[in-house]
Short mmCIF file of C-alpha atoms in Angstrom, two decimals:
data_model
loop_
_atom_site.label_atom_id
_atom_site.label_comp_id
_atom_site.label_asym_id
_atom_site.label_seq_id
_atom_site.Cartn_x
_atom_site.Cartn_y
_atom_site.Cartn_z
CA MET A 1 -8.72 -14.43 -20.28
CA VAL A 2 -5.97 -12.17 -21.67
CA ALA A 3 -2.39 -12.55 -20.46
CA PRO A 4 -0.87 -9.41 -18.87
CA PRO A 5 1.80 -7.32 -20.61
CA ASP A 6 5.30 -8.73 -20.09
CA ASN A 7 6.66 -5.51 -18.59
CA ASP A 8 3.95 -5.10 -15.91
CA VAL A 9 4.45 -6.68 -12.49
CA LEU A 10 0.83 -5.81 -11.59
CA TRP A 11 -1.95 -5.47 -14.13
CA ALA A 12 -5.72 -5.15 -14.15
CA ARG A 13 -8.23 -5.08 -16.99
CA SER A 14 -11.82 -3.81 -17.06
CA LEU A 15 -12.46 -3.89 -13.32
CA ARG A 16 -16.05 -3.40 -12.28
CA CYS A 17 -16.92 -3.26 -8.60
CA ALA A 18 -20.37 -2.39 -7.30
CA LEU A 19 -21.64 -1.67 -3.80
CA GLY A 20 -25.30 -1.30 -2.91
CA GLY A 21 -26.32 -1.30 -6.55
CA SER A 22 -23.92 1.52 -7.49
CA ASP A 23 -20.67 1.06 -9.39
CA VAL A 24 -17.58 1.99 -7.35
CA LEU A 25 -15.27 1.08 -10.25
CA THR A 26 -16.39 0.96 -13.87
CA GLY A 27 -14.15 -0.57 -16.52
CA VAL A 28 -10.86 0.47 -14.90
CA SER A 29 -7.66 -0.92 -16.44
CA VAL A 30 -4.20 -0.18 -15.06
CA GLY A 31 -0.69 -1.60 -15.02
CA ALA A 32 2.42 -0.97 -12.92
CA ARG A 33 5.96 -1.86 -13.89
CA GLU A 34 8.57 -3.31 -11.58
CA GLY A 35 10.12 -0.62 -9.38
CA GLU A 36 7.65 2.02 -10.58
CA ILE A 37 5.90 4.50 -8.30
CA LEU A 38 2.36 4.93 -9.59
CA ALA A 39 0.12 7.60 -8.06
CA VAL A 40 -3.64 6.99 -8.01
CA THR A 41 -5.29 10.37 -7.59
CA GLY A 42 -8.83 11.70 -7.40
CA PRO A 43 -11.31 13.30 -4.99
CA ARG A 44 -13.03 11.51 -2.14
CA GLY A 45 -15.30 8.74 -3.40
CA SER A 46 -13.52 8.39 -6.74
CA GLY A 47 -12.61 4.74 -6.15
CA LYS A 48 -8.95 4.99 -5.14
CA THR A 49 -9.16 2.74 -2.10
CA THR A 50 -11.33 0.20 -3.91
CA LEU A 51 -8.86 0.03 -6.80
CA LEU A 52 -5.95 -0.66 -4.43
CA ARG A 53 -7.98 -3.31 -2.63
CA CYS A 54 -8.84 -5.03 -5.90
CA LEU A 55 -5.22 -4.96 -7.06
CA SER A 56 -3.97 -6.34 -3.72
CA GLY A 57 -6.52 -9.16 -3.58
CA GLN A 58 -8.39 -7.80 -0.57
CA THR A 59 -11.45 -7.13 -2.72
CA VAL A 60 -12.85 -9.37 -5.44
CA ALA A 61 -14.37 -7.36 -8.27
CA GLN A 62 -17.54 -8.61 -9.95
CA GLU A 63 -15.92 -8.27 -13.36
CA GLY A 64 -12.40 -7.94 -14.73
CA GLU A 65 -8.98 -9.46 -14.20
CA VAL A 66 -6.06 -8.78 -11.85
CA TRP A 67 -2.62 -10.30 -12.48
CA PHE A 68 0.52 -10.30 -10.37
CA ASN A 69 3.39 -11.37 -12.63
CA SER A 70 1.92 -14.44 -14.33
CA ALA A 71 -0.53 -15.30 -11.53
CA PRO A 72 -4.25 -14.48 -11.97
CA VAL A 73 -5.22 -12.96 -8.63
CA HIS A 74 -8.90 -12.79 -9.59
CA THR A 75 -9.18 -16.61 -9.76
CA MET A 76 -7.25 -17.36 -6.57
CA SER A 77 -8.91 -18.80 -3.49
CA ARG A 78 -9.12 -16.70 -0.35
CA ALA A 79 -6.22 -18.63 1.19
CA GLN A 80 -4.07 -18.06 -1.91
CA ARG A 81 -4.80 -14.33 -1.89
CA GLU A 82 -4.00 -14.09 1.82
CA ARG A 83 -0.68 -15.85 1.25
CA LEU A 84 0.11 -13.52 -1.66
CA ARG A 85 -0.56 -10.46 0.47
CA ARG A 86 1.47 -11.85 3.35
CA GLU A 87 4.48 -12.88 1.28
CA ARG A 88 4.66 -10.44 -1.63
CA PHE A 89 2.64 -7.32 -0.80
CA GLY A 90 2.85 -4.53 1.77
CA TRP A 91 0.00 -2.23 2.84
CA ILE A 92 -0.10 1.19 4.53
CA ASP A 93 -3.36 2.68 5.84
CA PRO A 94 -4.09 6.34 6.64
CA GLU A 95 -3.88 5.44 10.36
CA PRO A 96 -0.77 3.59 11.59
CA GLY A 97 -2.65 0.93 13.58
CA LEU A 98 0.28 0.07 15.85
CA VAL A 99 0.10 -2.41 18.73
CA PRO A 100 0.22 -0.16 21.83
CA GLU A 101 2.03 -2.68 24.03
CA LEU A 102 4.93 -3.05 21.57
CA THR A 103 7.90 -0.73 21.06
CA GLY A 104 8.61 0.97 17.76
CA TRP A 105 11.01 -1.68 16.52
CA GLU A 106 8.72 -4.51 17.68
CA ASN A 107 5.82 -3.01 15.72
CA ALA A 108 8.02 -2.62 12.65
CA ALA A 109 9.40 -6.17 13.01
CA LEU A 110 6.00 -7.80 13.55
CA PRO A 111 5.62 -9.26 10.00
CA LEU A 112 9.04 -10.90 10.28
CA LEU A 113 8.40 -12.24 13.78
CA LEU A 114 5.11 -13.74 12.61
CA ARG A 115 7.03 -15.50 9.84
CA GLY A 116 9.31 -17.12 12.39
CA VAL A 117 12.36 -14.95 11.70
CA SER A 118 14.73 -14.90 14.67
CA HIS A 119 14.34 -12.12 17.22
CA ARG A 120 17.80 -10.74 16.48
CA ALA A 121 17.41 -10.73 12.69
CA ALA A 122 13.93 -9.19 12.88
CA ARG A 123 15.15 -6.45 15.21
CA THR A 124 18.12 -5.66 12.98
CA ALA A 125 15.94 -5.35 9.88
CA ALA A 126 13.30 -3.26 11.68
CA VAL A 127 15.82 -0.81 13.14
CA GLU A 128 17.49 -0.42 9.74
CA TRP A 129 14.17 0.53 8.17
CA LEU A 130 13.31 2.92 10.98
CA GLU A 131 16.64 4.65 10.46
CA ARG A 132 16.06 4.87 6.70
CA LEU A 133 12.74 6.54 7.48
CA ASP A 134 14.39 9.04 9.84
CA THR A 135 12.76 7.70 12.98
CA GLY A 136 15.41 5.47 14.52
CA ALA A 137 15.01 7.30 17.85
CA ALA A 138 11.52 5.81 18.16
CA ALA A 139 12.75 2.20 18.12
CA ARG A 140 12.61 1.74 21.92
CA GLN A 141 9.49 3.82 22.58
CA ARG A 142 5.87 2.75 22.65
CA PRO A 143 3.29 4.41 20.39
CA HIS A 144 1.71 6.60 23.12
CA ALA A 145 5.01 8.47 23.56
CA LEU A 146 5.42 9.23 19.84
CA THR A 147 4.13 11.88 17.47
CA GLN A 148 1.64 10.98 14.75
CA SER A 149 4.42 11.39 12.18
CA GLN A 150 6.67 8.96 14.06
CA ARG A 151 3.86 6.43 14.41
CA GLN A 152 3.11 6.58 10.69
CA ARG A 153 6.80 6.13 9.83
CA ILE A 154 6.81 3.00 11.99
CA ALA A 155 3.77 1.73 10.07
CA ILE A 156 5.64 2.38 6.82
CA ALA A 157 8.68 0.52 8.15
CA ARG A 158 6.39 -2.38 9.08
CA ALA A 159 5.10 -2.50 5.50
CA LEU A 160 8.62 -2.37 4.03
CA VAL A 161 10.48 -4.65 6.44
CA THR A 162 9.73 -7.77 4.38
CA THR A 163 10.90 -5.95 1.20
CA PRO A 164 7.61 -6.62 -0.62
CA SER A 165 7.37 -6.79 -4.40
CA VAL A 166 4.50 -4.29 -4.33
CA LEU A 167 3.62 -1.72 -1.68
CA PHE A 168 0.08 -0.34 -1.55
CA ALA A 169 -0.11 3.00 0.24
CA ASP A 170 -3.66 4.22 0.81
CA GLU A 171 -3.61 7.91 1.76
CA PRO A 172 -0.51 7.29 3.93
CA THR A 173 -0.19 10.93 5.01
CA ALA A 174 -3.88 11.85 5.35
CA THR A 175 -3.64 12.37 9.12
CA LEU A 176 -0.36 14.32 9.06
CA HIS A 177 0.33 18.03 8.85
CA ARG A 178 1.34 19.10 5.37
CA ALA A 179 5.06 19.50 6.11
CA ASP A 180 5.24 16.16 7.94
CA GLY A 181 3.28 14.47 5.18
CA ALA A 182 5.58 15.77 2.47
CA GLN A 183 8.64 14.57 4.37
CA VAL A 184 7.12 11.14 5.00
CA LEU A 185 6.26 10.76 1.32
CA ARG A 186 9.78 11.72 0.26
CA THR A 187 11.36 9.19 2.60
CA LEU A 188 8.83 6.50 1.60
CA THR A 189 9.42 6.92 -2.12
CA ALA A 190 13.19 7.16 -1.72
CA ALA A 191 13.27 3.96 0.36
CA ALA A 192 11.10 2.13 -2.18
CA ARG A 193 13.24 3.26 -5.12
CA SER A 194 16.44 2.15 -3.40
CA HIS A 195 15.02 -1.38 -3.08
CA GLY A 196 13.20 -1.62 -6.42
CA ILE A 197 9.77 -1.86 -4.79
CA THR A 198 6.73 -1.11 -6.92
CA VAL A 199 4.49 1.42 -5.15
CA LEU A 200 0.83 2.21 -5.76
CA LEU A 201 0.18 5.44 -3.90
CA ALA A 202 -3.42 6.59 -3.51
CA SER A 203 -3.89 10.22 -2.53
CA GLY A 204 -6.30 13.09 -2.97
CA ASP A 205 -3.35 15.51 -2.94
CA PRO A 206 -2.37 16.50 -6.51
CA GLU A 207 1.16 17.29 -5.33
CA VAL A 208 1.73 13.56 -4.78
CA ALA A 209 1.96 13.15 -8.55
CA ALA A 210 5.25 15.06 -8.48
CA LEU A 211 6.84 12.17 -6.54
CA ALA A 212 5.53 9.46 -8.87
CA ASP A 213 6.71 8.14 -12.20
CA ARG A 214 3.16 8.10 -13.57
CA THR A 215 -0.32 9.09 -12.42
CA VAL A 216 -3.67 7.38 -12.83
CA ALA A 217 -6.57 9.75 -12.19
CA LEU A 218 -10.01 8.51 -11.12
CA LEU A 219 -13.35 10.27 -11.02
CA ASP A 220 -16.61 8.52 -10.07
CA GLY A 221 -14.97 5.13 -10.50
CA ARG A 222 -13.59 5.76 -13.98
CA ARG A 223 -10.15 6.66 -15.31
CA VAL A 224 -9.99 10.24 -16.54
CA GLY A 225 -7.36 12.61 -17.87
CA ALA A 226 -7.67 15.03 -14.94
CA VAL A 227 -9.69 15.35 -11.75
CA PRO A 228 -10.97 18.27 -9.63
CA PRO A 229 -9.09 19.18 -6.42
CA ALA A 230 -9.59 16.71 -3.57
CA THR A 231 -11.86 17.53 -0.64
CA GLY A 232 -10.60 14.96 1.86
CA ALA A 233 -9.48 11.43 2.54
CA GLU A 234 -11.43 8.60 0.97
CA GLY A 235 -13.18 6.06 3.14
CA VAL A 236 -12.81 2.34 2.64
CA THR A 237 -15.33 0.71 0.36
CA ALA A 238 -15.31 -2.78 -1.05
CA CYS A 239 -17.29 -5.33 -3.01
CA SER A 240 -16.22 -8.61 -1.49
CA LEU A 241 -13.60 -8.27 1.22
CA SER A 242 -11.13 -10.94 2.25
CA VAL A 243 -9.16 -10.03 5.35
#
């Protein structure tokens, strides 16, 4: 087992992940520094979602290592990985997945409320994040009364409200119109930079790279220098899921 580089908060070496006898990831190594925004690009089926799931501990690769700071994620138990995700990581899906019975601020505050944070403190933090993401007006409304862009901004606020060390954003604007998606990405990256949050941003849109500090390109489960234009959002695939 090789120790990770000192300047990487998240690091993976030689990941191999197979599904149904076919490799989804083959020998992928990657590292992300503290406060860095790293774009993971590639067409549908290139392995972007699987890479993020391996790095976040949701998926256990058959081969390779994943480190968060000095902790080997690949040797952790399921309970340890769940705790790591709950306490140190944030996750954004293509769909917001909000609780329909809750208001905007309640959805955004949910991770804090589940931790036992007081109602007042959780509400204050959630509303602050909603305002940073230009959707403070949605704080008192329920999801059915909101636009898709507003709902996705609430999901982003929910992922950021605990100020995670690392934020994994899997195609976070895939369901939005181009203009809305660009605005959401700008506010997301600006909010993360202002708080020193490391972001791994998976997207099939090559323009995403312009918002990142570095780009990792995947094609057929391997790192490459460049990839063809994307044809759509990537579905979730995994080797051994822990949810």
